[in-house]
Short mmCIF file of C-alpha atoms in Angstrom, two decimals:
data_model
loop_
_atom_site.label_atom_id
_atom_site.label_comp_id
_atom_site.label_asym_id
_atom_site.label_seq_id
_atom_site.Cartn_x
_atom_site.Cartn_y
_atom_site.Cartn_z
CA MET A 15 0.00 0.00 0.00
CA GLU A 16 1.38 3.43 -0.96
CA LYS A 17 1.70 5.94 1.87
CA MET A 18 -0.22 9.22 1.96
CA ASP A 19 0.64 12.38 3.87
CA TYR A 20 -2.54 13.14 5.78
CA ARG A 21 -1.44 16.72 6.46
CA LEU A 22 -2.28 17.54 2.80
CA PRO A 23 -5.58 17.14 0.87
CA ILE A 24 -5.67 13.45 -0.08
CA HIS A 25 -7.33 13.88 -3.47
CA ILE A 26 -4.61 16.35 -4.55
CA GLN A 27 -1.85 13.95 -3.49
CA LEU A 28 -3.58 11.10 -5.28
CA LYS A 29 -4.00 13.16 -8.45
CA GLN A 30 -0.26 13.95 -8.43
CA MET A 31 0.64 10.29 -7.83
CA ILE A 32 -1.45 9.18 -10.82
CA LEU A 33 -0.01 11.99 -12.95
CA GLN A 34 3.51 10.96 -11.94
CA LYS A 35 2.81 7.41 -13.09
CA ILE A 36 1.66 8.84 -16.43
CA GLU A 37 4.81 10.97 -16.73
CA ASP A 38 7.02 8.00 -15.78
CA GLU A 39 5.13 5.95 -18.40
CA GLU A 40 4.07 3.37 -15.86
CA TYR A 41 0.67 4.26 -17.30
CA LYS A 42 1.35 4.73 -21.02
CA LEU A 43 -0.74 6.49 -23.63
CA GLY A 44 -3.77 4.29 -24.35
CA ASP A 45 -3.38 2.21 -21.16
CA LYS A 46 -6.33 1.46 -18.93
CA ILE A 47 -5.59 2.59 -15.37
CA PRO A 48 -6.67 0.57 -12.30
CA SER A 49 -10.32 0.85 -11.30
CA GLU A 50 -11.45 3.21 -8.55
CA ARG A 51 -11.93 0.20 -6.25
CA GLU A 52 -8.41 -1.06 -6.98
CA MET A 53 -6.85 2.35 -6.39
CA ALA A 54 -8.81 2.81 -3.17
CA GLN A 55 -7.26 -0.43 -1.91
CA LEU A 56 -3.80 0.46 -3.23
CA TYR A 57 -3.70 3.88 -1.55
CA GLY A 58 -5.81 3.10 1.50
CA VAL A 59 -8.42 5.78 0.76
CA ASN A 60 -12.14 5.76 0.04
CA ARG A 61 -13.54 5.51 -3.49
CA MET A 62 -14.96 9.05 -3.42
CA THR A 63 -11.44 10.41 -2.93
CA VAL A 64 -10.24 8.36 -5.90
CA LYS A 65 -13.19 9.53 -7.97
CA HIS A 66 -12.39 13.15 -7.15
CA ALA A 67 -8.74 12.76 -8.18
CA VAL A 68 -9.61 10.92 -11.40
CA ASN A 69 -12.28 13.50 -12.25
CA ARG A 70 -9.67 16.26 -12.09
CA LEU A 71 -7.40 14.37 -14.48
CA VAL A 72 -10.32 13.75 -16.83
CA GLU A 73 -11.16 17.47 -16.78
CA GLU A 74 -7.52 18.32 -17.55
CA GLY A 75 -7.49 15.91 -20.49
CA TYR A 76 -5.07 13.28 -19.21
CA LEU A 77 -7.67 10.56 -18.71
CA LYS A 78 -10.87 9.56 -20.50
CA ARG A 79 -13.70 7.41 -19.18
CA VAL A 80 -15.16 4.91 -21.64
CA GLN A 81 -18.57 3.55 -20.66
CA GLY A 82 -18.39 -0.13 -19.74
CA LYS A 83 -14.63 -0.34 -20.37
CA GLY A 84 -12.82 1.80 -17.81
CA THR A 85 -10.58 4.87 -17.69
CA PHE A 86 -7.74 5.33 -20.16
CA VAL A 87 -4.66 7.57 -20.54
CA VAL A 88 -5.23 9.92 -23.47
CA ARG A 89 -2.56 12.54 -22.90
CA THR A 90 0.94 12.79 -21.45
CA ARG A 91 3.15 15.78 -20.70
CA MET A 92 5.72 16.90 -23.25
CA LEU A 93 9.27 17.51 -22.07
CA ARG A 94 10.65 20.51 -23.92
CA ASP A 95 14.41 20.97 -23.84
CA LEU A 96 15.01 24.72 -23.94
CA GLU A 97 18.69 24.28 -24.84
CA THR A 98 18.38 22.56 -28.21
CA LEU A 99 16.86 23.42 -31.58
CA THR A 100 14.22 20.71 -31.53
CA GLY A 101 11.00 21.17 -33.49
CA LEU A 102 7.69 20.68 -31.76
CA SER A 103 6.86 17.70 -33.98
CA ALA A 104 9.98 15.87 -32.76
CA THR A 105 9.12 16.71 -29.14
CA ILE A 106 5.59 15.33 -29.58
CA GLN A 107 6.93 12.21 -31.28
CA ASP A 108 9.44 11.60 -28.48
CA LYS A 109 6.48 11.25 -26.08
CA GLY A 110 4.97 8.47 -28.20
CA LEU A 111 2.28 10.72 -29.68
CA VAL A 112 1.51 11.14 -33.37
CA PRO A 113 2.32 14.74 -34.40
CA SER A 114 0.07 16.55 -36.84
CA SER A 115 -0.79 20.10 -37.82
CA LYS A 116 -3.97 21.86 -38.85
CA VAL A 117 -3.44 24.99 -40.92
CA ILE A 118 -5.82 27.73 -39.83
CA GLN A 119 -4.41 30.47 -42.02
CA SER A 120 -1.59 30.77 -44.55
CA GLY A 121 -0.74 33.38 -47.12
CA VAL A 122 0.96 36.66 -47.92
CA VAL A 123 0.12 39.55 -45.62
CA GLU A 124 0.91 43.23 -45.93
CA ALA A 125 3.91 44.59 -44.12
CA PHE A 126 3.36 45.89 -40.63
CA ALA A 127 5.92 47.80 -38.65
CA GLU A 128 6.36 45.61 -35.56
CA MET A 129 6.82 42.32 -37.41
CA ASN A 130 9.01 43.82 -40.11
CA ARG A 131 11.22 45.25 -37.36
CA ARG A 132 11.43 41.87 -35.61
CA LEU A 133 12.61 40.28 -38.86
CA GLY A 134 14.97 43.11 -39.76
CA LEU A 135 13.02 43.95 -42.92
CA GLY A 136 12.30 47.23 -44.67
CA GLU A 137 8.98 48.94 -44.03
CA GLU A 138 7.45 47.80 -47.32
CA ALA A 139 8.66 44.19 -47.31
CA GLY A 140 5.95 41.54 -47.53
CA LEU A 141 5.44 38.73 -45.04
CA PHE A 142 4.16 35.18 -45.25
CA ARG A 143 2.01 34.17 -42.28
CA LEU A 144 1.36 30.59 -41.17
CA LEU A 145 -1.08 29.98 -38.30
CA ARG A 146 -1.16 26.32 -37.25
CA LEU A 147 -2.76 24.22 -34.54
CA ARG A 148 -0.23 21.59 -33.42
CA LEU A 149 -1.66 18.28 -32.21
CA GLY A 150 -0.43 15.10 -30.57
CA SER A 151 -2.54 12.04 -31.42
CA GLY A 152 -5.36 14.42 -32.30
CA ILE A 153 -5.18 16.39 -29.03
CA PRO A 154 -4.52 20.17 -29.35
CA LEU A 155 -1.21 21.06 -27.66
CA ALA A 156 -0.12 24.40 -29.11
CA LEU A 157 -1.16 27.20 -31.45
CA GLU A 158 1.75 28.58 -33.51
CA ASP A 159 1.65 31.91 -35.33
CA THR A 160 4.64 32.21 -37.67
CA TYR A 161 5.93 34.96 -39.97
CA VAL A 162 8.75 34.64 -42.51
CA PRO A 163 10.17 37.13 -45.06
CA TYR A 164 8.14 36.56 -48.20
CA GLU A 165 10.98 37.60 -50.52
CA LEU A 166 13.03 34.54 -49.50
CA PHE A 167 10.31 32.10 -50.56
CA ALA A 168 8.22 34.07 -53.05
CA ASP A 169 8.47 31.49 -55.85
CA ASP A 170 6.51 28.66 -54.22
CA ILE A 171 5.72 29.05 -50.50
CA GLU A 172 2.04 29.70 -51.21
CA LYS A 173 1.79 26.31 -52.95
CA GLN A 174 3.01 24.27 -49.98
CA ASP A 175 0.81 22.08 -47.79
CA PHE A 176 2.05 22.77 -44.27
CA GLU A 177 -0.22 20.13 -42.81
CA VAL A 178 2.12 17.62 -44.50
CA LEU A 179 5.42 19.50 -44.75
CA SER A 180 7.10 21.13 -41.74
CA LEU A 181 8.27 24.71 -42.15
CA PHE A 182 11.87 23.77 -41.30
CA GLU A 183 11.80 20.94 -43.88
CA TYR A 184 10.57 23.40 -46.49
CA MET A 185 13.28 25.91 -45.58
CA GLU A 186 15.98 23.25 -45.88
CA GLN A 187 14.67 22.34 -49.34
CA LYS A 188 15.26 25.99 -50.23
CA GLY A 189 18.82 25.84 -48.89
CA ILE A 190 18.00 27.74 -45.70
CA VAL A 191 19.08 25.99 -42.49
CA VAL A 192 18.06 27.40 -39.11
CA LYS A 193 21.25 27.61 -37.04
CA GLU A 194 20.21 29.82 -34.14
CA SER A 195 16.97 30.66 -32.38
CA VAL A 196 16.47 33.18 -29.59
CA GLN A 197 13.62 32.02 -27.37
CA SER A 198 11.62 33.78 -24.70
CA LEU A 199 8.88 32.47 -22.43
CA THR A 200 6.09 34.30 -20.63
CA ILE A 201 2.73 33.33 -19.18
CA GLU A 202 -0.26 35.02 -20.80
CA LYS A 203 -4.04 34.84 -20.60
CA ILE A 204 -5.24 33.64 -23.97
CA ASN A 205 -7.85 35.59 -25.91
CA ASP A 206 -11.22 34.29 -27.12
CA ARG A 207 -10.17 33.40 -30.67
CA GLU A 208 -7.01 31.53 -29.73
CA ALA A 209 -8.72 29.78 -26.81
CA LYS A 210 -11.34 28.41 -29.22
CA TYR A 211 -8.69 26.67 -31.32
CA LEU A 212 -7.08 25.07 -28.25
CA GLY A 213 -10.41 24.05 -26.72
CA ILE A 214 -9.86 25.97 -23.48
CA PRO A 215 -11.76 28.82 -21.77
CA PRO A 216 -10.91 32.42 -22.73
CA GLN A 217 -8.40 34.11 -20.41
CA HIS A 218 -6.95 30.70 -19.48
CA PRO A 219 -3.21 31.05 -18.63
CA VAL A 220 -0.87 29.48 -21.21
CA PHE A 221 2.84 29.45 -21.91
CA ALA A 222 3.63 31.97 -24.65
CA PHE A 223 6.93 31.20 -26.40
CA THR A 224 8.50 33.47 -28.98
CA TYR A 225 11.20 32.27 -31.37
CA THR A 226 13.34 34.51 -33.57
CA SER A 227 15.49 32.35 -35.84
CA ARG A 228 18.54 32.98 -38.03
CA ASP A 229 19.87 30.85 -40.87
CA GLN A 230 23.43 29.78 -41.71
CA HIS A 231 24.08 33.22 -43.24
CA GLY A 232 22.92 35.11 -40.16
CA ARG A 233 19.67 36.26 -41.76
CA LEU A 234 16.48 36.51 -39.70
CA VAL A 235 14.20 33.94 -41.34
CA GLU A 236 11.41 33.25 -38.83
CA TYR A 237 9.42 34.81 -36.03
CA THR A 238 6.98 32.52 -34.20
CA LYS A 239 4.73 32.99 -31.22
CA SER A 240 3.55 29.68 -29.78
CA TYR A 241 0.74 29.37 -27.25
CA THR A 242 1.34 26.09 -25.42
CA LEU A 243 -0.96 24.49 -22.87
CA GLY A 244 0.77 24.72 -19.51
CA ASP A 245 -0.72 21.52 -18.12
CA SER A 246 0.71 19.48 -21.00
CA THR A 247 4.32 20.59 -20.80
CA ASN A 248 7.40 20.18 -18.64
CA PHE A 249 10.62 22.08 -19.32
CA GLU A 250 14.23 20.99 -18.99
CA VAL A 251 17.35 23.16 -18.85
CA THR A 252 20.86 22.01 -17.97
CA LEU A 253 22.81 24.58 -15.96
CA ARG A 254 26.57 24.52 -16.26
#
């Protein structure tokens, strides 16, 4: 029987214990977790406490109840290494999820001062915008809003299917290799439109990443703002 600290709310401890088993992949994606009766025996608590803990994990999208079959793991946390240039698709794949993208908007947009400044472009330079919902095994994980200098890709970027082709793969086909990316991270309350795409309430706090990337020639080639669900992500940094 696993020990509980009775100085803390039991259902919160139990929720964290179950979540830890998911993160440690003791309960893998698609696995059926023990029944409420079995967990009550395992942890020495009553079934209502188990039900409360499981309900919270269902609400947060980690577990799903299937009538007559049990409760299953449907989401795990992503571990994002902030030290390496790893695309989100690779991060999702490393967690055993199937990465996919849904393009919400793509196309040439008129120049606007703030974004042109971020990309080191002249005031009149055109931009290509790509707004994508990033998913893991069909579950929304992040909303990415990307701008690139249109002049670098003017011959064919509008013809590309970015639900199939990653932006970095496309850039490499054009001889542009991202060598450096300056990242920043803040916590923001998401607005109504963006919340709708991620399936969360408006004003819900999310991690807001920004990426400003340079290629092998030192040119600014990408600016991305990524709204990432905080309850689906862990971060890792090695300090030396």
